[in-house]
Coordinates of C-alpha atoms in Angstrom, one line a residue:
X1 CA 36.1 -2.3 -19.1
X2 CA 39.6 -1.7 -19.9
X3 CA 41.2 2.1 -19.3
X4 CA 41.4 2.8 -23.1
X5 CA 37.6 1.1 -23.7
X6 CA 36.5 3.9 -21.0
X7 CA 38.9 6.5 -22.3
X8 CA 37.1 5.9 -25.8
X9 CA 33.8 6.1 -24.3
X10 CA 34.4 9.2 -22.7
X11 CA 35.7 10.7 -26.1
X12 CA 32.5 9.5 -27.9
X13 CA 30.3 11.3 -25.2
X14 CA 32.2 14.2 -25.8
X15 CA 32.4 14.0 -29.5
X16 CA 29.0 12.8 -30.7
X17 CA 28.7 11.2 -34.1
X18 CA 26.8 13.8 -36.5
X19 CA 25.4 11.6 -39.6
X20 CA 22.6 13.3 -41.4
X21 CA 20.2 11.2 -43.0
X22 CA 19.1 11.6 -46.9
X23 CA 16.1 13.8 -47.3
X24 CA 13.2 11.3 -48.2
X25 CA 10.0 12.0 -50.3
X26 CA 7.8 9.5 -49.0
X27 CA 6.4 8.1 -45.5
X28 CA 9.4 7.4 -43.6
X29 CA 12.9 9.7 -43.9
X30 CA 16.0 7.0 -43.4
X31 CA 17.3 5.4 -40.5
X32 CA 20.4 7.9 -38.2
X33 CA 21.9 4.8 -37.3
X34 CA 24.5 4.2 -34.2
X35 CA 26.3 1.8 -32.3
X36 CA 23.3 2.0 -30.0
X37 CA 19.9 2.1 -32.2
X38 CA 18.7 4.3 -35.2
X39 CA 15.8 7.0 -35.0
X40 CA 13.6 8.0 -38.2
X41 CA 11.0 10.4 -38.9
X42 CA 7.7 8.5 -40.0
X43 CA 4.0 9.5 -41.4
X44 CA 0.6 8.3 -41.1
X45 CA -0.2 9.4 -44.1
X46 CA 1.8 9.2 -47.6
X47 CA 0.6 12.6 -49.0
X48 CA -0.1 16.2 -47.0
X49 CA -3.8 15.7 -47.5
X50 CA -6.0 19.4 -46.6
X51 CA -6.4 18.4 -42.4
X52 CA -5.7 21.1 -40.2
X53 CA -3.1 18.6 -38.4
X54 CA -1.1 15.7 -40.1
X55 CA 0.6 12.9 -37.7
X56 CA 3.9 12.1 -38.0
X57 CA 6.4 10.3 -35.3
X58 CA 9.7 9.9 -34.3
X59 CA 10.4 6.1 -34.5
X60 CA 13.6 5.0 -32.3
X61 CA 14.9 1.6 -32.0
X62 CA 17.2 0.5 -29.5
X63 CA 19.9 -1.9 -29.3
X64 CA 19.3 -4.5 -26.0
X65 CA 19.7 -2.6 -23.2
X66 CA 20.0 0.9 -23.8
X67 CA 17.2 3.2 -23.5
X68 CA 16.1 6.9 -23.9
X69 CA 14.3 9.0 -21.8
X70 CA 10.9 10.9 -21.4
X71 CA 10.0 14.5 -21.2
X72 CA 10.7 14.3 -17.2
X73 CA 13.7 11.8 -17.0
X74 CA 13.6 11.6 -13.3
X75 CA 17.3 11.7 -11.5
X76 CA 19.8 12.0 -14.3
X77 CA 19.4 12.6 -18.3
X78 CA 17.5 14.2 -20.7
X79 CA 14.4 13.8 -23.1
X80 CA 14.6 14.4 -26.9
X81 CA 14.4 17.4 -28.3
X82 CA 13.9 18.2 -31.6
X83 CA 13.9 21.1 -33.5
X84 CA 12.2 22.2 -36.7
X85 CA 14.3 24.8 -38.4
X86 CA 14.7 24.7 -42.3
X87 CA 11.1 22.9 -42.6
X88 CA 8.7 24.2 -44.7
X89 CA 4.4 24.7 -44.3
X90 CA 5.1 23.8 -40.6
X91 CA 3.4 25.8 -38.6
X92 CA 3.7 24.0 -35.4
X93 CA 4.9 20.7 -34.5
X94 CA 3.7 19.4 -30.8
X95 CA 5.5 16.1 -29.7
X96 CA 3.1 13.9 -27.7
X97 CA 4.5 11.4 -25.0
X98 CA 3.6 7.3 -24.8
X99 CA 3.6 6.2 -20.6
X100 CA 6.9 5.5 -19.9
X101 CA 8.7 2.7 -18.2
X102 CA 10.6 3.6 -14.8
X103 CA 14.4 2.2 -14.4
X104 CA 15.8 1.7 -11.5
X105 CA 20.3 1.5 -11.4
X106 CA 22.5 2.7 -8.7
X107 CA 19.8 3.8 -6.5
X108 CA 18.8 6.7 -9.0
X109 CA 14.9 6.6 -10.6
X110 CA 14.8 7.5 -14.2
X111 CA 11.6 7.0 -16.5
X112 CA 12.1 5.9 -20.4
X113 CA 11.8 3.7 -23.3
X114 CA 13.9 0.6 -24.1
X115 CA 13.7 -1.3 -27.0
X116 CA 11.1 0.5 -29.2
X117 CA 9.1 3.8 -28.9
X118 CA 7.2 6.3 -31.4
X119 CA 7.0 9.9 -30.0
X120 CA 3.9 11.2 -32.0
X121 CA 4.0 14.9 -33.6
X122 CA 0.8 16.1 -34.3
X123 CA 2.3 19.0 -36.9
X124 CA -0.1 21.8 -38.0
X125 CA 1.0 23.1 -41.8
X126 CA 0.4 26.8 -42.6
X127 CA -1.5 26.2 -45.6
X128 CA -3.2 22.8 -45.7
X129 CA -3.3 21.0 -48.7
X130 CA 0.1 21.9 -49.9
X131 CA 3.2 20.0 -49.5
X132 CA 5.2 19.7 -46.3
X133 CA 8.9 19.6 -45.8
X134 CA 9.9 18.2 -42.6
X135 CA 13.6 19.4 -41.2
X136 CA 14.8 18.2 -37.8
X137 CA 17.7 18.0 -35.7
X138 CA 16.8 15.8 -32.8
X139 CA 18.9 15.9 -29.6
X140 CA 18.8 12.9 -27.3
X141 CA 21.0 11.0 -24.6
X142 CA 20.6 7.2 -25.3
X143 CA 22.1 4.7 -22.0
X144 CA 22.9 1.6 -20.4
X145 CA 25.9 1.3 -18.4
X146 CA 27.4 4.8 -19.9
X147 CA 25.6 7.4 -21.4
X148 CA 25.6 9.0 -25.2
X149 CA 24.5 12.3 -26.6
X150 CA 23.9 12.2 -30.5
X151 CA 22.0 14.8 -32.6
X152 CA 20.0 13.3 -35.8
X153 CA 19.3 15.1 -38.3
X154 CA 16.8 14.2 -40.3
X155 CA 14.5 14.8 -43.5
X156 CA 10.8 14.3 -44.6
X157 CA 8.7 15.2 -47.7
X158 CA 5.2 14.9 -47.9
X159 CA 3.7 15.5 -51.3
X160 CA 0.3 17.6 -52.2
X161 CA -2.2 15.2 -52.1
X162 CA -5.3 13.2 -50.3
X163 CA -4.7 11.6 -47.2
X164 CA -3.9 8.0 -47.5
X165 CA -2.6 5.9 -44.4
X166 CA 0.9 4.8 -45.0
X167 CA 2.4 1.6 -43.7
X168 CA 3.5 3.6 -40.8
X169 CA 0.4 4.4 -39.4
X170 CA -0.7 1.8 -37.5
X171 CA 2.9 1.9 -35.6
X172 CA 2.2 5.3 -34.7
X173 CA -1.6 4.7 -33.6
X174 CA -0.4 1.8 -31.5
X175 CA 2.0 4.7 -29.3
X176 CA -0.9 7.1 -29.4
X177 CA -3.1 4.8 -27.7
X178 CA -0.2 4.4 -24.7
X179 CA -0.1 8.7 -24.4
X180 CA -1.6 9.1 -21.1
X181 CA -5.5 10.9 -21.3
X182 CA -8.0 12.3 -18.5
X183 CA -8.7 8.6 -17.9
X184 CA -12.5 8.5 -18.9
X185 CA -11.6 6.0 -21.1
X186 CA -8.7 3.9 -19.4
X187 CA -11.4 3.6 -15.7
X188 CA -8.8 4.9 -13.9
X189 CA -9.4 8.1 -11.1
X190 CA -7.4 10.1 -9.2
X191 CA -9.5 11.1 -6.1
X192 CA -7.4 13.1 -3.6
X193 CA -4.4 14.5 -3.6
X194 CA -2.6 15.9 0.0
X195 CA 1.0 16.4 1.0
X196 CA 2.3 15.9 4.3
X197 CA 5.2 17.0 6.9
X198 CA 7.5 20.2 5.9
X199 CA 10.3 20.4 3.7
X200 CA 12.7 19.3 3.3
X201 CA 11.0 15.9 4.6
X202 CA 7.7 16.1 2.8
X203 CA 5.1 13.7 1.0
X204 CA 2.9 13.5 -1.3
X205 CA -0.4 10.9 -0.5
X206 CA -3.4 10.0 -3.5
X207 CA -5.9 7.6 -3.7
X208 CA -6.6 5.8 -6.8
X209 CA -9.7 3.5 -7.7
X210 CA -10.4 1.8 -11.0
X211 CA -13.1 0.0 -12.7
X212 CA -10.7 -3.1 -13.3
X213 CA -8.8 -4.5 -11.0
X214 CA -5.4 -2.6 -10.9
X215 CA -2.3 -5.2 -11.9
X216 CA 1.1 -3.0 -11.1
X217 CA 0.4 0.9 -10.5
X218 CA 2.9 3.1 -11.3
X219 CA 2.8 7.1 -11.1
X220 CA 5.0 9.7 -12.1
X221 CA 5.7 13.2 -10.5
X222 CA 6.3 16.4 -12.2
X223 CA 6.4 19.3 -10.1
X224 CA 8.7 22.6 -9.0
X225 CA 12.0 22.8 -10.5
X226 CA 14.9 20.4 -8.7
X227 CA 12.6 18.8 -6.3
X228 CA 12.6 15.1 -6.6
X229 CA 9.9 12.8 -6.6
X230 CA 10.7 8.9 -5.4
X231 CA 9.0 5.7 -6.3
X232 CA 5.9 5.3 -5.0
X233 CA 5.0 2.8 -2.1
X234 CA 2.0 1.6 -3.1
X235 CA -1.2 -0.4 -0.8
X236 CA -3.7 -2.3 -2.9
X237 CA -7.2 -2.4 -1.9
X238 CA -8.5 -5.9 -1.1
X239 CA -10.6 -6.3 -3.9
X240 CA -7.3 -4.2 -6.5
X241 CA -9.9 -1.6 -7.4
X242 CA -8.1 0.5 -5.1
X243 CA -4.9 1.9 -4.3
X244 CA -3.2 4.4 -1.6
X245 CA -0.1 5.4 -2.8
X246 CA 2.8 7.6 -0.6
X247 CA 5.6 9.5 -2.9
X248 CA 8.8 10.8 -0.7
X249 CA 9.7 14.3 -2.1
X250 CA 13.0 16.0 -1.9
X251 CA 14.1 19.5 -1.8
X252 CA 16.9 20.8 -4.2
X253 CA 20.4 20.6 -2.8
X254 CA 21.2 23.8 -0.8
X255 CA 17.0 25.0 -0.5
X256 CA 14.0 23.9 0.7
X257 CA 10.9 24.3 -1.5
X258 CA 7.1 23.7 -0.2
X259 CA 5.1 21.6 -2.9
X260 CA 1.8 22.7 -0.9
X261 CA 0.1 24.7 -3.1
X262 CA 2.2 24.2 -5.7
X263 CA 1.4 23.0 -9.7
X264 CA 1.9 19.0 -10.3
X265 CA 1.5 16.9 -13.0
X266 CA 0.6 13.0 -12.6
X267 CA 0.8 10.4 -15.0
X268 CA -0.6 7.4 -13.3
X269 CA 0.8 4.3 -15.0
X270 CA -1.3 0.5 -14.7
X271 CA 0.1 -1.9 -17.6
X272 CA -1.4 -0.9 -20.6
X273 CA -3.9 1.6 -19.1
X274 CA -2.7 5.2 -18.2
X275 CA -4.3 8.5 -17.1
X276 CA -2.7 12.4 -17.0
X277 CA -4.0 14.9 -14.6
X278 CA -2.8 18.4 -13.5
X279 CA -3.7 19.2 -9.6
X280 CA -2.3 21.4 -6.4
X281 CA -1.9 19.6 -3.6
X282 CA -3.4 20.9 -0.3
X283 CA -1.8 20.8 3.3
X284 CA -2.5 17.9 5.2
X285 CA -2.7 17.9 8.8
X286 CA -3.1 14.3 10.2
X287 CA -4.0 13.7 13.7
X288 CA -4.6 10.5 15.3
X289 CA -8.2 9.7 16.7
X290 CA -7.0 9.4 20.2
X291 CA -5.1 12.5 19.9
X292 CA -8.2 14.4 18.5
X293 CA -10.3 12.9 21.9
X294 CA -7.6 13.7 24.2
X295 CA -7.9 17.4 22.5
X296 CA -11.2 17.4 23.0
X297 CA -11.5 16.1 26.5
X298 CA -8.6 18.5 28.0
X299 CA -10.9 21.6 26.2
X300 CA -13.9 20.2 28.2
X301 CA -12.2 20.0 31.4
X302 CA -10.7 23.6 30.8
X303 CA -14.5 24.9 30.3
X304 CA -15.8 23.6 33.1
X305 CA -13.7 24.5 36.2
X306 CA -13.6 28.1 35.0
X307 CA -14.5 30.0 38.0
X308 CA -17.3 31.9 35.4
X309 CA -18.9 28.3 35.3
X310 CA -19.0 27.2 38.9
X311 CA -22.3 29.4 40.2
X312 CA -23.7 28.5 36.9
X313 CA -23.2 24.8 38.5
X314 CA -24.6 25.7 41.7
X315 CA -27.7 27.2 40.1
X316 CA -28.3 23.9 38.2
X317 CA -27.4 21.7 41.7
X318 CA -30.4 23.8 43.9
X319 CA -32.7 23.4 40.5
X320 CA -32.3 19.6 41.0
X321 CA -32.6 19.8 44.8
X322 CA -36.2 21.6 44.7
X323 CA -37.7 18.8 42.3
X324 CA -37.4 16.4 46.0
X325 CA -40.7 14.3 46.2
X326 CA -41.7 15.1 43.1
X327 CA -43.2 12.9 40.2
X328 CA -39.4 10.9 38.8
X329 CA -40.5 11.6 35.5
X330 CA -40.7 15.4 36.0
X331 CA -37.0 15.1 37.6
X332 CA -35.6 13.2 35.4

Protein backbone atom coordinates (compact mmCIF):
# COMPACT_ATOMS: atom_id res chain seq x y z
CA UNK A 1 0.00 0.00 0.00
CA UNK A 2 1.39 3.19 -1.15
CA UNK A 3 1.99 6.30 1.52
CA UNK A 4 -0.95 8.33 0.04
CA UNK A 5 -3.39 4.91 -0.31
CA UNK A 6 -2.60 4.73 3.69
CA UNK A 7 -2.72 8.47 4.13
CA UNK A 8 -6.32 8.28 2.43
CA UNK A 9 -7.32 5.47 4.64
CA UNK A 10 -6.38 7.09 7.61
CA UNK A 11 -8.42 10.24 6.55
CA UNK A 12 -11.56 7.96 5.85
CA UNK A 13 -11.25 6.49 9.43
CA UNK A 14 -11.24 9.76 10.67
CA UNK A 15 -13.78 11.27 8.56
CA UNK A 16 -16.58 8.65 8.14
CA UNK A 17 -18.92 8.85 5.26
CA UNK A 18 -22.51 10.03 6.75
CA UNK A 19 -25.23 8.92 3.89
CA UNK A 20 -28.68 8.76 5.29
CA UNK A 21 -30.95 6.38 3.65
CA UNK A 22 -34.57 7.44 2.32
CA UNK A 23 -37.30 6.83 4.93
CA UNK A 24 -39.20 3.75 3.52
CA UNK A 25 -42.91 2.65 4.13
CA UNK A 26 -42.78 -0.87 3.61
CA UNK A 27 -40.71 -4.05 4.93
CA UNK A 28 -37.18 -3.08 4.29
CA UNK A 29 -35.80 0.78 4.64
CA UNK A 30 -32.89 1.17 1.66
CA UNK A 31 -29.54 -0.07 1.55
CA UNK A 32 -26.51 2.72 3.57
CA UNK A 33 -24.12 1.55 1.09
CA UNK A 34 -20.02 1.80 1.31
CA UNK A 35 -16.94 0.84 -0.22
CA UNK A 36 -17.15 -2.07 2.23
CA UNK A 37 -20.91 -3.46 2.38
CA UNK A 38 -24.36 -1.83 2.93
CA UNK A 39 -26.68 -2.29 6.20
CA UNK A 40 -30.70 -1.98 6.08
CA UNK A 41 -33.34 -2.10 8.50
CA UNK A 42 -35.76 -5.09 7.65
CA UNK A 43 -39.34 -6.58 9.01
CA UNK A 44 -40.97 -9.74 9.36
CA UNK A 45 -43.94 -8.43 8.97
CA UNK A 46 -45.36 -5.80 6.29
CA UNK A 47 -47.85 -4.01 8.62
CA UNK A 48 -47.59 -3.24 12.73
CA UNK A 49 -50.19 -5.92 13.38
CA UNK A 50 -51.63 -5.64 17.49
CA UNK A 51 -48.47 -8.12 19.07
CA UNK A 52 -47.03 -6.90 22.01
CA UNK A 53 -43.48 -7.25 20.16
CA UNK A 54 -42.97 -6.94 16.31
CA UNK A 55 -39.40 -8.37 14.77
CA UNK A 56 -37.40 -6.44 12.83
CA UNK A 57 -33.47 -6.86 11.94
CA UNK A 58 -30.55 -5.15 10.93
CA UNK A 59 -29.42 -6.87 7.68
CA UNK A 60 -25.53 -6.12 6.89
CA UNK A 61 -23.76 -7.38 3.91
CA UNK A 62 -20.25 -7.41 3.51
CA UNK A 63 -17.87 -6.99 0.84
CA UNK A 64 -15.13 -10.29 0.69
CA UNK A 65 -13.19 -9.98 3.54
CA UNK A 66 -14.31 -7.52 5.78
CA UNK A 67 -16.31 -8.22 8.77
CA UNK A 68 -18.07 -6.62 11.82
CA UNK A 69 -18.06 -7.45 15.14
CA UNK A 70 -20.30 -8.85 18.02
CA UNK A 71 -21.53 -7.46 21.27
CA UNK A 72 -18.01 -8.67 22.97
CA UNK A 73 -15.47 -8.08 20.08
CA UNK A 74 -12.73 -9.72 21.87
CA UNK A 75 -9.10 -7.88 21.62
CA UNK A 76 -9.71 -4.81 19.46
CA UNK A 77 -13.17 -3.12 17.95
CA UNK A 78 -16.48 -2.60 18.60
CA UNK A 79 -20.07 -4.01 18.16
CA UNK A 80 -22.98 -2.04 16.52
CA UNK A 81 -24.83 0.16 18.18
CA UNK A 82 -27.80 1.66 17.33
CA UNK A 83 -29.86 4.04 18.54
CA UNK A 84 -33.57 4.88 18.30
CA UNK A 85 -34.17 8.54 18.69
CA UNK A 86 -36.80 10.35 16.40
CA UNK A 87 -38.84 6.84 16.20
CA UNK A 88 -42.20 6.84 16.96
CA UNK A 89 -44.71 3.88 19.06
CA UNK A 90 -41.28 2.37 20.09
CA UNK A 91 -41.26 1.61 23.29
CA UNK A 92 -38.27 -0.57 23.49
CA UNK A 93 -36.09 -2.07 20.97
CA UNK A 94 -33.72 -5.10 22.26
CA UNK A 95 -31.03 -6.23 19.70
CA UNK A 96 -30.56 -10.01 19.84
CA UNK A 97 -27.09 -11.59 18.79
CA UNK A 98 -26.59 -14.71 16.12
CA UNK A 99 -23.17 -17.08 17.47
CA UNK A 100 -20.47 -15.41 16.07
CA UNK A 101 -17.44 -16.55 14.22
CA UNK A 102 -13.88 -16.06 15.99
CA UNK A 103 -10.98 -14.38 13.74
CA UNK A 104 -7.79 -14.83 14.37
CA UNK A 105 -4.87 -11.91 12.67
CA UNK A 106 -1.74 -10.72 14.19
CA UNK A 107 -2.00 -12.74 17.19
CA UNK A 108 -5.16 -10.75 18.44
CA UNK A 109 -8.78 -12.93 18.88
CA UNK A 110 -11.75 -11.00 17.76
CA UNK A 111 -15.32 -12.66 17.31
CA UNK A 112 -17.72 -11.40 14.33
CA UNK A 113 -19.64 -11.74 11.19
CA UNK A 114 -18.22 -11.76 7.61
CA UNK A 115 -20.13 -11.89 4.67
CA UNK A 116 -23.75 -11.73 5.84
CA UNK A 117 -25.46 -11.31 9.30
CA UNK A 118 -29.09 -10.18 10.65
CA UNK A 119 -29.05 -8.79 14.14
CA UNK A 120 -32.77 -9.32 15.27
CA UNK A 121 -34.66 -6.50 17.24
CA UNK A 122 -37.49 -7.67 18.95
CA UNK A 123 -39.16 -3.91 19.33
CA UNK A 124 -42.06 -3.41 21.76
CA UNK A 125 -44.54 -0.44 20.34
CA UNK A 126 -46.33 1.72 23.02
CA UNK A 127 -49.67 1.20 21.66
CA UNK A 128 -50.00 -1.96 19.58
CA UNK A 129 -51.93 -1.87 16.67
CA UNK A 130 -50.97 1.47 15.51
CA UNK A 131 -48.29 2.33 13.15
CA UNK A 132 -44.61 2.27 13.85
CA UNK A 133 -41.88 4.60 12.79
CA UNK A 134 -38.52 3.24 12.94
CA UNK A 135 -35.43 5.92 13.30
CA UNK A 136 -31.93 4.72 13.70
CA UNK A 137 -28.46 5.83 13.66
CA UNK A 138 -26.35 2.71 13.81
CA UNK A 139 -22.68 2.96 14.78
CA UNK A 140 -20.34 0.27 13.68
CA UNK A 141 -16.52 -0.46 12.85
CA UNK A 142 -16.47 -2.71 9.73
CA UNK A 143 -12.48 -4.42 8.93
CA UNK A 144 -10.04 -6.37 7.05
CA UNK A 145 -6.65 -5.21 6.83
CA UNK A 146 -7.59 -1.57 8.20
CA UNK A 147 -10.49 -0.66 10.08
CA UNK A 148 -13.67 1.80 9.39
CA UNK A 149 -16.16 3.54 11.54
CA UNK A 150 -19.41 4.62 9.66
CA UNK A 151 -22.71 5.66 11.23
CA UNK A 152 -26.09 4.62 9.15
CA UNK A 153 -28.78 6.26 9.47
CA UNK A 154 -31.68 4.72 8.60
CA UNK A 155 -35.63 4.80 8.26
CA UNK A 156 -38.62 2.29 8.58
CA UNK A 157 -42.46 2.66 8.40
CA UNK A 158 -44.77 0.05 9.30
CA UNK A 159 -48.34 0.78 8.53
CA UNK A 160 -51.55 -0.02 10.89
CA UNK A 161 -52.50 -3.26 10.05
CA UNK A 162 -52.59 -7.30 10.53
CA UNK A 163 -49.58 -9.13 10.68
CA UNK A 164 -48.53 -10.56 7.44
CA UNK A 165 -44.88 -12.07 7.01
CA UNK A 166 -42.90 -10.05 4.61
CA UNK A 167 -40.32 -11.42 2.23
CA UNK A 168 -37.90 -10.68 4.93
CA UNK A 169 -38.92 -12.86 7.35
CA UNK A 170 -37.64 -15.99 6.70
CA UNK A 171 -33.94 -14.17 6.53
CA UNK A 172 -34.49 -12.99 9.91
CA UNK A 173 -35.89 -16.43 11.31
CA UNK A 174 -32.91 -18.12 9.78
CA UNK A 175 -30.41 -15.55 12.31
CA UNK A 176 -32.85 -16.15 15.18
CA UNK A 177 -32.38 -19.78 15.03
CA UNK A 178 -28.25 -19.19 15.29
CA UNK A 179 -28.87 -16.68 18.72
CA UNK A 180 -27.42 -18.81 21.29
CA UNK A 181 -30.40 -20.44 23.97
CA UNK A 182 -30.10 -22.40 27.43
CA UNK A 183 -29.28 -25.29 25.16
CA UNK A 184 -32.41 -27.65 25.88
CA UNK A 185 -32.91 -27.59 22.47
CA UNK A 186 -29.38 -27.49 20.74
CA UNK A 187 -28.20 -31.03 23.40
CA UNK A 188 -25.57 -29.14 24.40
CA UNK A 189 -24.54 -28.81 28.54
CA UNK A 190 -22.26 -27.00 30.34
CA UNK A 191 -21.42 -29.13 33.52
CA UNK A 192 -18.78 -27.41 35.63
CA UNK A 193 -17.17 -24.53 35.67
CA UNK A 194 -13.69 -23.89 37.97
CA UNK A 195 -10.82 -21.48 37.61
CA UNK A 196 -7.39 -22.13 38.43
CA UNK A 197 -3.85 -20.50 39.61
CA UNK A 198 -3.92 -16.60 40.74
CA UNK A 199 -3.91 -13.62 38.69
CA UNK A 200 -2.47 -12.53 36.82
CA UNK A 201 -1.78 -16.16 35.48
CA UNK A 202 -5.22 -17.70 35.87
CA UNK A 203 -7.63 -20.18 33.97
CA UNK A 204 -10.72 -20.93 33.43
CA UNK A 205 -11.54 -25.06 33.07
CA UNK A 206 -15.53 -26.58 31.82
CA UNK A 207 -16.61 -29.65 30.77
CA UNK A 208 -19.03 -29.90 28.04
CA UNK A 209 -21.10 -33.15 26.84
CA UNK A 210 -23.65 -33.32 24.06
CA UNK A 211 -26.18 -35.65 22.79
CA UNK A 212 -24.41 -35.52 19.18
CA UNK A 213 -21.32 -35.92 18.64
CA UNK A 214 -19.48 -32.49 18.93
CA UNK A 215 -17.71 -31.42 15.29
CA UNK A 216 -15.54 -28.12 16.21
CA UNK A 217 -16.37 -26.47 19.72
CA UNK A 218 -15.95 -23.17 20.16
CA UNK A 219 -16.70 -20.87 23.41
CA UNK A 220 -16.67 -17.37 24.09
CA UNK A 221 -15.82 -15.47 27.36
CA UNK A 222 -17.47 -12.51 28.82
CA UNK A 223 -16.45 -11.55 32.05
CA UNK A 224 -14.93 -8.44 34.38
CA UNK A 225 -14.11 -5.40 32.56
CA UNK A 226 -10.46 -5.48 30.63
CA UNK A 227 -9.68 -8.97 31.44
CA UNK A 228 -9.12 -11.06 28.45
CA UNK A 229 -10.25 -14.35 27.67
CA UNK A 230 -7.97 -16.60 24.99
CA UNK A 231 -8.95 -19.29 22.60
CA UNK A 232 -9.82 -22.20 24.09
CA UNK A 233 -7.62 -25.48 24.02
CA UNK A 234 -10.02 -27.91 23.62
CA UNK A 235 -9.75 -32.22 24.39
CA UNK A 236 -12.43 -34.27 22.74
CA UNK A 237 -13.86 -37.22 24.45
CA UNK A 238 -13.31 -40.45 22.65
CA UNK A 239 -16.63 -41.06 21.60
CA UNK A 240 -16.98 -36.52 20.69
CA UNK A 241 -19.87 -36.40 23.18
CA UNK A 242 -17.47 -34.82 25.31
CA UNK A 243 -15.20 -32.07 25.64
CA UNK A 244 -12.67 -30.50 28.41
CA UNK A 245 -11.87 -27.22 27.41
CA UNK A 246 -8.93 -24.78 29.30
CA UNK A 247 -9.33 -20.76 28.49
CA UNK A 248 -6.03 -18.60 29.54
CA UNK A 249 -7.31 -15.39 31.25
CA UNK A 250 -5.45 -12.11 31.44
CA UNK A 251 -5.49 -9.31 33.82
CA UNK A 252 -5.83 -5.67 32.52
CA UNK A 253 -2.54 -3.89 31.88
CA UNK A 254 -1.33 -2.22 35.17
CA UNK A 255 -4.01 -4.55 37.73
CA UNK A 256 -4.66 -7.76 38.51
CA UNK A 257 -8.29 -8.83 38.86
CA UNK A 258 -9.58 -12.39 40.40
CA UNK A 259 -12.38 -13.91 38.11
CA UNK A 260 -13.15 -16.37 41.14
CA UNK A 261 -16.26 -15.55 42.18
CA UNK A 262 -16.85 -13.31 39.65
CA UNK A 263 -20.08 -13.07 36.95
CA UNK A 264 -19.32 -14.83 33.35
CA UNK A 265 -21.12 -15.22 30.46
CA UNK A 266 -20.55 -18.29 27.94
CA UNK A 267 -21.61 -18.79 24.62
CA UNK A 268 -20.57 -22.27 23.72
CA UNK A 269 -20.32 -22.38 19.89
CA UNK A 270 -20.50 -26.28 17.87
CA UNK A 271 -21.29 -25.47 14.02
CA UNK A 272 -24.66 -24.78 13.74
CA UNK A 273 -25.67 -25.67 17.39
CA UNK A 274 -25.07 -23.01 20.13
CA UNK A 275 -25.93 -22.63 23.91
CA UNK A 276 -25.73 -19.24 26.38
CA UNK A 277 -25.32 -19.62 29.99
CA UNK A 278 -24.56 -17.17 32.88
CA UNK A 279 -22.29 -18.84 35.87
CA UNK A 280 -19.60 -17.84 38.76
CA UNK A 281 -16.76 -19.75 38.65
CA UNK A 282 -15.53 -21.37 41.97
CA UNK A 283 -11.78 -21.76 43.23
CA UNK A 284 -10.09 -24.69 42.20
CA UNK A 285 -7.56 -26.22 44.10
CA UNK A 286 -5.93 -29.25 42.19
CA UNK A 287 -3.74 -31.55 43.90
CA UNK A 288 -2.20 -34.59 42.48
CA UNK A 289 -3.18 -38.18 43.89
CA UNK A 290 0.30 -38.90 45.05
CA UNK A 291 0.53 -35.60 46.59
CA UNK A 292 -2.91 -36.02 48.47
CA UNK A 293 -1.24 -39.76 49.82
CA UNK A 294 1.89 -38.30 50.71
CA UNK A 295 -0.31 -35.71 52.77
CA UNK A 296 -2.03 -38.18 54.21
CA UNK A 297 0.71 -40.54 55.17
CA UNK A 298 3.09 -37.68 56.79
CA UNK A 299 -0.32 -36.74 59.07
CA UNK A 300 -0.37 -40.49 60.08
CA UNK A 301 3.16 -40.71 60.99
CA UNK A 302 2.80 -37.23 62.90
CA UNK A 303 -0.23 -38.97 65.02
CA UNK A 304 1.39 -41.81 65.95
CA UNK A 305 4.82 -40.93 67.50
CA UNK A 306 3.17 -38.27 69.56
CA UNK A 307 4.44 -38.96 73.02
CA UNK A 308 0.35 -38.75 74.14
CA UNK A 309 0.08 -41.99 71.79
CA UNK A 310 2.99 -44.18 72.87
CA UNK A 311 1.40 -45.69 76.50
CA UNK A 312 -1.76 -45.85 74.56
CA UNK A 313 0.60 -48.29 72.33
CA UNK A 314 1.96 -50.08 75.28
CA UNK A 315 -1.53 -50.72 76.69
CA UNK A 316 -2.54 -52.32 73.30
CA UNK A 317 1.10 -54.45 73.16
CA UNK A 318 0.47 -56.16 76.94
CA UNK A 319 -3.45 -56.62 75.76
CA UNK A 320 -2.02 -58.80 72.90
CA UNK A 321 0.59 -60.39 75.14
CA UNK A 322 -2.05 -61.79 77.73
CA UNK A 323 -4.21 -63.59 74.86
CA UNK A 324 -0.69 -66.23 74.87
CA UNK A 325 -2.13 -69.89 74.54
CA UNK A 326 -5.24 -68.81 73.87
CA UNK A 327 -7.84 -70.08 71.15
CA UNK A 328 -6.06 -68.02 67.57
CA UNK A 329 -9.41 -67.05 66.73
CA UNK A 330 -10.01 -65.17 70.03
CA UNK A 331 -6.46 -63.44 69.28
CA UNK A 332 -6.82 -62.72 66.18
Amino acid sequence: MTRLAFVFKALFYLLPTAMVAGESLGAASEWWQTEQGGVRLISASAAAGDAREVQFGLHFRMEPGWKIYWRSPGDAGFPPRPEWAGSENLADARLLWPAPHRFSVLGLQTMGYKDEVVLPVMATPFEPGKPIRLRARVRYLTCAEICVPYEAKLGLDLPAGPLTSSLHAGLIEQFLDHVPDDGENTGLTIMRVAVEGSPPAQALRLSVVADAPLTAPDIFVEGPKGVGFGAPDVRLGPDRRSALMRIAVSSPRGRSVDIAGAPISLTLVDGARALERSVTATAEVARSLIAVLALALLGGLILNLMPCVLPVLSIKLLSVVGHGGGDPRGVR
